[in-house]
mmCIF file of C-alpha atoms and ligand atoms in Angstrom:
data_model
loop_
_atom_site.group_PDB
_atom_site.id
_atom_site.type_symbol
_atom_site.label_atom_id
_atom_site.label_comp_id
_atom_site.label_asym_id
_atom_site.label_seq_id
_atom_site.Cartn_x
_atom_site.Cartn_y
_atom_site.Cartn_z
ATOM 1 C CA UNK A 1 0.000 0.000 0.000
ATOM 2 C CA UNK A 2 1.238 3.326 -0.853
ATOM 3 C CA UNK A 3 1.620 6.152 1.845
ATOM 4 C CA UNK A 4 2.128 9.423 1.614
ATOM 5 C CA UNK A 5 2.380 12.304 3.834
ATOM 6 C CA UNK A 6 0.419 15.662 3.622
ATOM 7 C CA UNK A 7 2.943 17.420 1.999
ATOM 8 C CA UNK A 8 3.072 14.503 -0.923
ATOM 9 C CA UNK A 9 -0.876 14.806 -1.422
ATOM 10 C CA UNK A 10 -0.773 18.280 -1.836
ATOM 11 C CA UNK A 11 1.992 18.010 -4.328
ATOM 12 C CA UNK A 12 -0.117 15.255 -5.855
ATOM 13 C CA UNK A 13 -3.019 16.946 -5.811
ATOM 14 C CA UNK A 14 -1.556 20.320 -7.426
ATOM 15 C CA UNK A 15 0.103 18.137 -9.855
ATOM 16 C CA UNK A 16 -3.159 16.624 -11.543
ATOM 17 C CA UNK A 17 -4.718 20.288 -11.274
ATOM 18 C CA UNK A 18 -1.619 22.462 -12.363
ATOM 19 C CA UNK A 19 0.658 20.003 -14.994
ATOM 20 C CA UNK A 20 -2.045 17.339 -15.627
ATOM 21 C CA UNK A 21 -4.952 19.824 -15.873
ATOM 22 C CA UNK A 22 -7.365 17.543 -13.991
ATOM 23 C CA UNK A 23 -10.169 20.632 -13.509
ATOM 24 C CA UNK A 24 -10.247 20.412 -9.207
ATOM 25 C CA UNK A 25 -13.730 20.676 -9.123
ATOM 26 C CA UNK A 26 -14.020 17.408 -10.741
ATOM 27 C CA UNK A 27 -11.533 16.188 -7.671
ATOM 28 C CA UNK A 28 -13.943 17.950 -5.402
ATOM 29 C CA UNK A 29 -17.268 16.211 -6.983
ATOM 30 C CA UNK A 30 -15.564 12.601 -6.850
ATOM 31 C CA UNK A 31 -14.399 12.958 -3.432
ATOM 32 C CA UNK A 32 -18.359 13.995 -2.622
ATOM 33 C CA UNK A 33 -19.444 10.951 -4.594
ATOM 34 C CA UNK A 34 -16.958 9.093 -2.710
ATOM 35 C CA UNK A 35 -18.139 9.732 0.882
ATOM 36 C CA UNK A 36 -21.928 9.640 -0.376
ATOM 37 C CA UNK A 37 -21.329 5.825 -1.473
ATOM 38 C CA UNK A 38 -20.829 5.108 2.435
ATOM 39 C CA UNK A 39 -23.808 6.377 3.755
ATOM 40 C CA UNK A 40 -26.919 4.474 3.771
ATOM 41 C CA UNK A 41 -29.701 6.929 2.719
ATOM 42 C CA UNK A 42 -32.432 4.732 3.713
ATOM 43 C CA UNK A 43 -30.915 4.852 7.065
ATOM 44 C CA UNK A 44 -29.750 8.511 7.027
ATOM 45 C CA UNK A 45 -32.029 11.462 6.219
ATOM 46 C CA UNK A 46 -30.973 14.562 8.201
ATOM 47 C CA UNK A 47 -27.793 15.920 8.200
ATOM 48 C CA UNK A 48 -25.572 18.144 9.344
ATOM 49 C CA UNK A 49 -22.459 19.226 7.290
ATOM 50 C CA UNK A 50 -19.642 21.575 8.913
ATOM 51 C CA UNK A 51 -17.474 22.691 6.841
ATOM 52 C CA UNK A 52 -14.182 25.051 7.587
ATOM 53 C CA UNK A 53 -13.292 27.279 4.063
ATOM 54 C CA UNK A 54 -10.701 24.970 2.257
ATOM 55 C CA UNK A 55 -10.999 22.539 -0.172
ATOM 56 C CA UNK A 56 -12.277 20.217 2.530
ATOM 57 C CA UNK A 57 -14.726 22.253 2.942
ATOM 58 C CA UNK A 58 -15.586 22.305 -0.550
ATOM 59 C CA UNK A 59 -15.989 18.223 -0.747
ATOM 60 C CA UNK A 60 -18.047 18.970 2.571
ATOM 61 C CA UNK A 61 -20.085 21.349 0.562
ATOM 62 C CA UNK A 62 -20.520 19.343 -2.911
ATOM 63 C CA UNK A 63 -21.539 16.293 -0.403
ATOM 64 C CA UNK A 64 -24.152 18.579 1.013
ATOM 65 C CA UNK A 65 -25.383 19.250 -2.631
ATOM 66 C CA UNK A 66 -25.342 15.890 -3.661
ATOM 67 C CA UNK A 67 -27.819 15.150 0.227
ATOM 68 C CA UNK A 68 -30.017 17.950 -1.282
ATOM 69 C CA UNK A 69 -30.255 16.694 -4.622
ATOM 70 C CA UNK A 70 -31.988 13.853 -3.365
ATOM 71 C CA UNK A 71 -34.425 15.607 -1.228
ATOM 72 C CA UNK A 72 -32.491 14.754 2.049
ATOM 73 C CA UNK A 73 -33.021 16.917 5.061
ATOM 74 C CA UNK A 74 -29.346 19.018 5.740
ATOM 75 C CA UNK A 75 -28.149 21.910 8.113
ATOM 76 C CA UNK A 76 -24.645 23.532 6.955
ATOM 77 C CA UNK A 77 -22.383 25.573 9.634
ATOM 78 C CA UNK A 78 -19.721 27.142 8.058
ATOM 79 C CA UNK A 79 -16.407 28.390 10.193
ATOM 80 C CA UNK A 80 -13.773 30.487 8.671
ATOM 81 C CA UNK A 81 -13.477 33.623 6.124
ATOM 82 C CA UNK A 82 -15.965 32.798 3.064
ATOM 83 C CA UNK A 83 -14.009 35.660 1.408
ATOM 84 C CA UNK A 84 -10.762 33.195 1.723
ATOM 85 C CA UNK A 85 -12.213 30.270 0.130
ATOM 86 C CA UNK A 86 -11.546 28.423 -3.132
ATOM 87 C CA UNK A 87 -13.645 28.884 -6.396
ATOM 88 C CA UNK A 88 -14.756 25.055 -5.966
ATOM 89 C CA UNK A 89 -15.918 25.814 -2.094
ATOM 90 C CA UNK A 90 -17.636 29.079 -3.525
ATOM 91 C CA UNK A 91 -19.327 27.466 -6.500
ATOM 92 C CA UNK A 92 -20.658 24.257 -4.099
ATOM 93 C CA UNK A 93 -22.072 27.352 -1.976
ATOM 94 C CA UNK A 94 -23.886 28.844 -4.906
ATOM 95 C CA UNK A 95 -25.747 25.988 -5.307
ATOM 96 C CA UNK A 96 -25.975 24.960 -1.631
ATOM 97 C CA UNK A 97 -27.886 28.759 -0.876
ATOM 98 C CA UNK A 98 -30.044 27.684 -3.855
ATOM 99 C CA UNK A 99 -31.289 24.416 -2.210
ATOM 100 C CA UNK A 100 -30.963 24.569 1.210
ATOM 101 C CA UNK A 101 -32.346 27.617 3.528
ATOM 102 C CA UNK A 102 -30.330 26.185 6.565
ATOM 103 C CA UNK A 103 -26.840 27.227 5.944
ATOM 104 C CA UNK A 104 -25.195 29.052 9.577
ATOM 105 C CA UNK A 105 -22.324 30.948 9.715
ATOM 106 C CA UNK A 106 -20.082 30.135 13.013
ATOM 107 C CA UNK A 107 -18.876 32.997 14.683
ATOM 108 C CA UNK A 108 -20.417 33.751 17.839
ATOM 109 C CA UNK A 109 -21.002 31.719 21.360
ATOM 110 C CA UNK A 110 -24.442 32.438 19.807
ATOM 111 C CA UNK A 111 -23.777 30.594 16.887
ATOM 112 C CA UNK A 112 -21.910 28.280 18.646
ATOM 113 C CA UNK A 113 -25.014 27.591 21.341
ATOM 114 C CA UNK A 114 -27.415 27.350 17.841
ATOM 115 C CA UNK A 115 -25.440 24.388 16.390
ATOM 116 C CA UNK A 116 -24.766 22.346 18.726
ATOM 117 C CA UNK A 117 -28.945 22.504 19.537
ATOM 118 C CA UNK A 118 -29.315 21.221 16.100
ATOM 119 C CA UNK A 119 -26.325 19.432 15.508
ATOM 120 C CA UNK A 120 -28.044 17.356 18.478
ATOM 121 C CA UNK A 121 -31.203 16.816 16.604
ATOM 122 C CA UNK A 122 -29.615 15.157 12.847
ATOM 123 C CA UNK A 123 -28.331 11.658 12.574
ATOM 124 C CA UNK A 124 -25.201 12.097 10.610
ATOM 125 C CA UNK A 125 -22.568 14.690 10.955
ATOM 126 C CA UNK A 126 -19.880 15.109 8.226
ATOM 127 C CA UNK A 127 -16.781 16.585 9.370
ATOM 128 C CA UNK A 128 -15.414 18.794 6.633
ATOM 129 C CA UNK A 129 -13.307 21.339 8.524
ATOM 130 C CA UNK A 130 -9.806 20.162 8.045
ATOM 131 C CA UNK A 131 -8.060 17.595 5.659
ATOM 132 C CA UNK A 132 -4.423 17.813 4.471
ATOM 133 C CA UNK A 133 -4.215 21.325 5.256
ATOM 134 C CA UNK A 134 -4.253 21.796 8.606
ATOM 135 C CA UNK A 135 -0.615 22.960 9.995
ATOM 136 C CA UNK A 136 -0.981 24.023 12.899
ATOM 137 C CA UNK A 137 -2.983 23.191 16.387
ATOM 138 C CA UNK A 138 -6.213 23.680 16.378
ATOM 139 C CA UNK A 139 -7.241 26.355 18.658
ATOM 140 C CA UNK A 140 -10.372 28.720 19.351
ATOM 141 C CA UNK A 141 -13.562 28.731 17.535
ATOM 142 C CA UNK A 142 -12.669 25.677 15.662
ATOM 143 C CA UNK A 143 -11.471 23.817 18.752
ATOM 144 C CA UNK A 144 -14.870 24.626 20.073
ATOM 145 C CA UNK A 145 -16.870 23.276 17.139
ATOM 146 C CA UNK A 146 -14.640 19.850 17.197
ATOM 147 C CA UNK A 147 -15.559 19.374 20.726
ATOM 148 C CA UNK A 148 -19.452 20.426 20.112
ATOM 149 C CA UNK A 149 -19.031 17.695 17.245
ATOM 150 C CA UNK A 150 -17.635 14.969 19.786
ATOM 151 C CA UNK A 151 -19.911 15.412 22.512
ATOM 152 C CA UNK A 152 -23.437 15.186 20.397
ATOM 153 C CA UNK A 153 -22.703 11.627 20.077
ATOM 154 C CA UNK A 154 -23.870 11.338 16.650
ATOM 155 C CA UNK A 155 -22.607 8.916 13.845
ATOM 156 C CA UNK A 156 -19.818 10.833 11.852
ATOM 157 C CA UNK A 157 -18.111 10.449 8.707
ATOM 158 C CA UNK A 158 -14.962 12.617 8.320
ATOM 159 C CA UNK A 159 -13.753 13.772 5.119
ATOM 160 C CA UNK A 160 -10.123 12.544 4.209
ATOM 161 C CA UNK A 161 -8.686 13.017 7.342
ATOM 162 C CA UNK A 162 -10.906 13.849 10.911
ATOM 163 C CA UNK A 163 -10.457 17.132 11.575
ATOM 164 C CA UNK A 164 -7.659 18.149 14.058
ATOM 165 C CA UNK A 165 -5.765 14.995 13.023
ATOM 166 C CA UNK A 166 -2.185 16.000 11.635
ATOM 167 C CA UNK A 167 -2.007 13.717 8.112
ATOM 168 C CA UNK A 168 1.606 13.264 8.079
ATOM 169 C CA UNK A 169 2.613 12.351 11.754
ATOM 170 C CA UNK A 170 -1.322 11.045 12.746
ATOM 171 C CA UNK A 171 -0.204 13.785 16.007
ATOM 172 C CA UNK A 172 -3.500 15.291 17.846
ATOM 173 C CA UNK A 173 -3.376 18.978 16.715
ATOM 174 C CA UNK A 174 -5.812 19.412 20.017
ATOM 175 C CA UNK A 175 -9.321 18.474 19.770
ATOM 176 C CA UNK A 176 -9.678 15.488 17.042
ATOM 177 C CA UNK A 177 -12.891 14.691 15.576
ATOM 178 C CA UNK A 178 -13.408 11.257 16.348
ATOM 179 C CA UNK A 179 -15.126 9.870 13.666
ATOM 180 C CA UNK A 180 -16.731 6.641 12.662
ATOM 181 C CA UNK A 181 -16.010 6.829 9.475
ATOM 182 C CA UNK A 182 -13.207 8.097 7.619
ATOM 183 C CA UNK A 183 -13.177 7.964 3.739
ATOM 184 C CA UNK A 184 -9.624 9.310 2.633
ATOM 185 C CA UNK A 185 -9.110 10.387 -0.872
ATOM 186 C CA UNK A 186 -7.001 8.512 -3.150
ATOM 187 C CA UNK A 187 -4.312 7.098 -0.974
ATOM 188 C CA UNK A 188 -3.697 5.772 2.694
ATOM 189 C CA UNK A 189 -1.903 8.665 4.735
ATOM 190 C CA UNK A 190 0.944 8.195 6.967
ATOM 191 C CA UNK A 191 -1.249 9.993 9.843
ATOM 192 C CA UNK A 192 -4.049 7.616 9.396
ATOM 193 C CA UNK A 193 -1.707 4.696 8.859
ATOM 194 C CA UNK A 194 0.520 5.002 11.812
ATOM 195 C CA UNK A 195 -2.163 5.628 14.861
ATOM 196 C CA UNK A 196 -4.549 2.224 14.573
ATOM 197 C CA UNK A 197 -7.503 3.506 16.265
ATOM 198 C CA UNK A 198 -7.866 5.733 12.676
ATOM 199 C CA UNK A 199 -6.746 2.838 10.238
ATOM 200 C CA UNK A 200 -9.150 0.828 11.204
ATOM 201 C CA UNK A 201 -11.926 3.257 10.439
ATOM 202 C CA UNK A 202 -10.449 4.546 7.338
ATOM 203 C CA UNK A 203 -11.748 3.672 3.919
ATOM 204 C CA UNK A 204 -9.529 4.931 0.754
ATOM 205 C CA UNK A 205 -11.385 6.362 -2.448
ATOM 206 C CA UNK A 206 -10.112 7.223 -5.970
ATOM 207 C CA UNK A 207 -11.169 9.984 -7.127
ATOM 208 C CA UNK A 208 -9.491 10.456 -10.417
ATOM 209 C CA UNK A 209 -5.911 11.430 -9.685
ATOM 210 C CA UNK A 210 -3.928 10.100 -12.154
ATOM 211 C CA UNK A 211 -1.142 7.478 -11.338
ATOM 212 C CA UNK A 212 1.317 10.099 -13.328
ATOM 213 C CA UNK A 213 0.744 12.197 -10.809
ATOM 214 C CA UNK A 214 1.717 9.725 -7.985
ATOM 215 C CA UNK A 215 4.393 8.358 -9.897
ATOM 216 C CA UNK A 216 6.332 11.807 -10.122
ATOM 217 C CA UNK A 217 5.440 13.091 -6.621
ATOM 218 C CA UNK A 218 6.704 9.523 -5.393
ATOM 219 C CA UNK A 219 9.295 8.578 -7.907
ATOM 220 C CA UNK A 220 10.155 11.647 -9.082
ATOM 221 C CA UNK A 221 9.203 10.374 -12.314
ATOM 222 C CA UNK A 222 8.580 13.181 -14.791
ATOM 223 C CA UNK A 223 8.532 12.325 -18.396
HETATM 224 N N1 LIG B 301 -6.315 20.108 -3.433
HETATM 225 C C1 LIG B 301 -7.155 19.452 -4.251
HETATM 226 O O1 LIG B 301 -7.149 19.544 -5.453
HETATM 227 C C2 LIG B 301 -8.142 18.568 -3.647
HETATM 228 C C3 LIG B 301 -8.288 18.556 -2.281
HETATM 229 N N2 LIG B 301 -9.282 17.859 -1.728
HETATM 230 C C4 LIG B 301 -9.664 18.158 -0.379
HETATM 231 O O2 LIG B 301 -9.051 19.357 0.050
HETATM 232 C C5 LIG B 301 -8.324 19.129 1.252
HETATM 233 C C6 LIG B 301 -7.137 20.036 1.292
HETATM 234 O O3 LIG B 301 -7.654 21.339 1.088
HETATM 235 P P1 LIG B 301 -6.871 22.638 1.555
HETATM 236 O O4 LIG B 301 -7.661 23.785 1.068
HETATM 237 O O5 LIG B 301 -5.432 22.506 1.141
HETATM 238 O O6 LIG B 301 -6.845 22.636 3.140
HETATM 239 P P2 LIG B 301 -7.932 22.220 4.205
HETATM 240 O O7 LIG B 301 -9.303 22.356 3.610
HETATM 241 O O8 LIG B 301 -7.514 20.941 4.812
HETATM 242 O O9 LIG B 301 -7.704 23.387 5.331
HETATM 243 C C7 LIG B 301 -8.266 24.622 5.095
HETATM 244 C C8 LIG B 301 -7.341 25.728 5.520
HETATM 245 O O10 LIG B 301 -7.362 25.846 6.919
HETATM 246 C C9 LIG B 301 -6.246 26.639 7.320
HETATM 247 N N3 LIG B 301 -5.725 26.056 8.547
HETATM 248 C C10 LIG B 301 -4.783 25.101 8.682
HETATM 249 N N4 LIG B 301 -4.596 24.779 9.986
HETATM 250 C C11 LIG B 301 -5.469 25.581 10.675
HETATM 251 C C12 LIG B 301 -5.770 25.733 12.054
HETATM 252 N N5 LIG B 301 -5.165 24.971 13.002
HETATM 253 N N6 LIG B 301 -6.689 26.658 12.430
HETATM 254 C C13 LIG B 301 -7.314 27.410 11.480
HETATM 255 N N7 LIG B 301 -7.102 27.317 10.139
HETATM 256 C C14 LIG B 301 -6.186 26.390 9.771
HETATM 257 C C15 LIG B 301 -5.253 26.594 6.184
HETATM 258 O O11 LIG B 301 -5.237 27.870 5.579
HETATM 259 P P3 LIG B 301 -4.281 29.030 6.168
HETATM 260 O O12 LIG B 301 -4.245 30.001 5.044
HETATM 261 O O13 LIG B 301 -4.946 29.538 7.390
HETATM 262 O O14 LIG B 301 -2.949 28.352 6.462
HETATM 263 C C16 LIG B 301 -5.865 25.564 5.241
HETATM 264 O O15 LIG B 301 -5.620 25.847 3.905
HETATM 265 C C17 LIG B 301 -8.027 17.684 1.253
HETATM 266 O O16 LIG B 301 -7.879 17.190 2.566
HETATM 267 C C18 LIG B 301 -9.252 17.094 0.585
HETATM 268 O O17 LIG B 301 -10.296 16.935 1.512
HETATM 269 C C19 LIG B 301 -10.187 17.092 -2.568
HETATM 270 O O18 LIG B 301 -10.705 16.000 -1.900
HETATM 271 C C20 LIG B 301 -9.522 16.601 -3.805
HETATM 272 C C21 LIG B 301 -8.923 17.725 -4.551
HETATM 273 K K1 LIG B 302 -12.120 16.488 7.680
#
């Protein structure tokens, strides 16, 4: 099995956009698809999506979308600088604010106090704050909202890696979310691998990255 760190992904993953020209919202949309395949909508019907204002954010968002499409009931609570955000988080919003009326912006103990009331009343929480990019402890506001997300006891599926979780070293960068599920994009990383209380929990999806893009990052291979 391959592993890679966080700094390989990203190199991967900006190799498929940037040499390969593998559009990133496609990345985004299969990495949506991806986690959709692992919930059980029959089971499942109300959700609640928080999302920080990366690109795991963005899969958060397109996932949300994707819930909406079919009718599915789902609250978003979003926590960071919208102004900051990729194109692919800003386009899922678009459509998000056309399909959904509950979308919350977490800023305020106020807005803090209002999701965890209805993060307490949905049955599946996705965890779309942090993936590779996190680089640094986690701290404030977004330390709060891992720790709301903990102690609702609700199933949750975390988005490539669970939020607060440091991909390369699998180090606690303060609160974790700690998920039930966690469907990792592409390939296993060394963070997930290393600590086995993640491993085992972790499920790896392609999403359309090339293999020329591994092979270079990993092998150096460029031809
Ligand atoms: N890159 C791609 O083509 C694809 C990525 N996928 C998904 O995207 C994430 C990686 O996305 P990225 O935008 O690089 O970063 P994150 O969304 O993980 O993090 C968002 C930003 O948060 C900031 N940050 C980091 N640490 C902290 C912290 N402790 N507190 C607050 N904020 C933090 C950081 O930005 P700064 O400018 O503040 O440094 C991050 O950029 C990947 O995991 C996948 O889920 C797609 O799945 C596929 C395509
Ligand atoms: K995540």
């Amino acid at each position: 099995m391959i592993l890679v760190d966080r700094v390989q992904m990203q190199a991967i993953d900006r190799y498929a956009i940037e040499v390969l020209k593998v559009p990133a919202l496609s990345l985004v949309e299969r990495a949506s698809m991806a986690v959709l395949k692992h919930i059980n909508l029959n089971k499942f019907g109300y959700f609640g999506v928080v999302v920080g204002v990366g690109n795991n954010g963005a899969d958060g968002l397109a996932l949300a979308r994707n819930l909406l499409a079919r009718y599915k009931d789902v609250e978003i609570f979003i926590i960071g600088d919208v102004e900051k955000a990729s194109p692919e988080f800003k386009l899922n919003l678009e459509s998000c604010e056309m399909l959904c009326e509950e979308i919350y912006y977490v800023e305020s103990i106020e807005d803090l106090e209002n999701m965890e009331k209805r993060l307490s009343n949905v049955n599946l929480i996705v965890d779309a704050i942090f993936g590779t990019g996190l680089n640094r402890p986690v701290t404030g506001i977004y330390a709060t909202v891992i720790s709301i997300i903990n102690n609702v006891m609700k199933y949750k599926i975390s988005i490539d890696i669970p939020s607060g979780l440091d991909a390369s070293t699998g180090q606690d960068l303060g609160e974790v979310v700690d998920a039930d599920l966690i469907v990792t994009m592409q390939l296993m990383k060394t963070g997930l691998y290393e600590r086995e209380a993640y491993k085992r929990k972790c499920v790896i999806e392609d999403i359309g990255i090339p293999q020329k893009a591994i092979d270079s990052v990993i092998y150096g291979l460029v031809n």
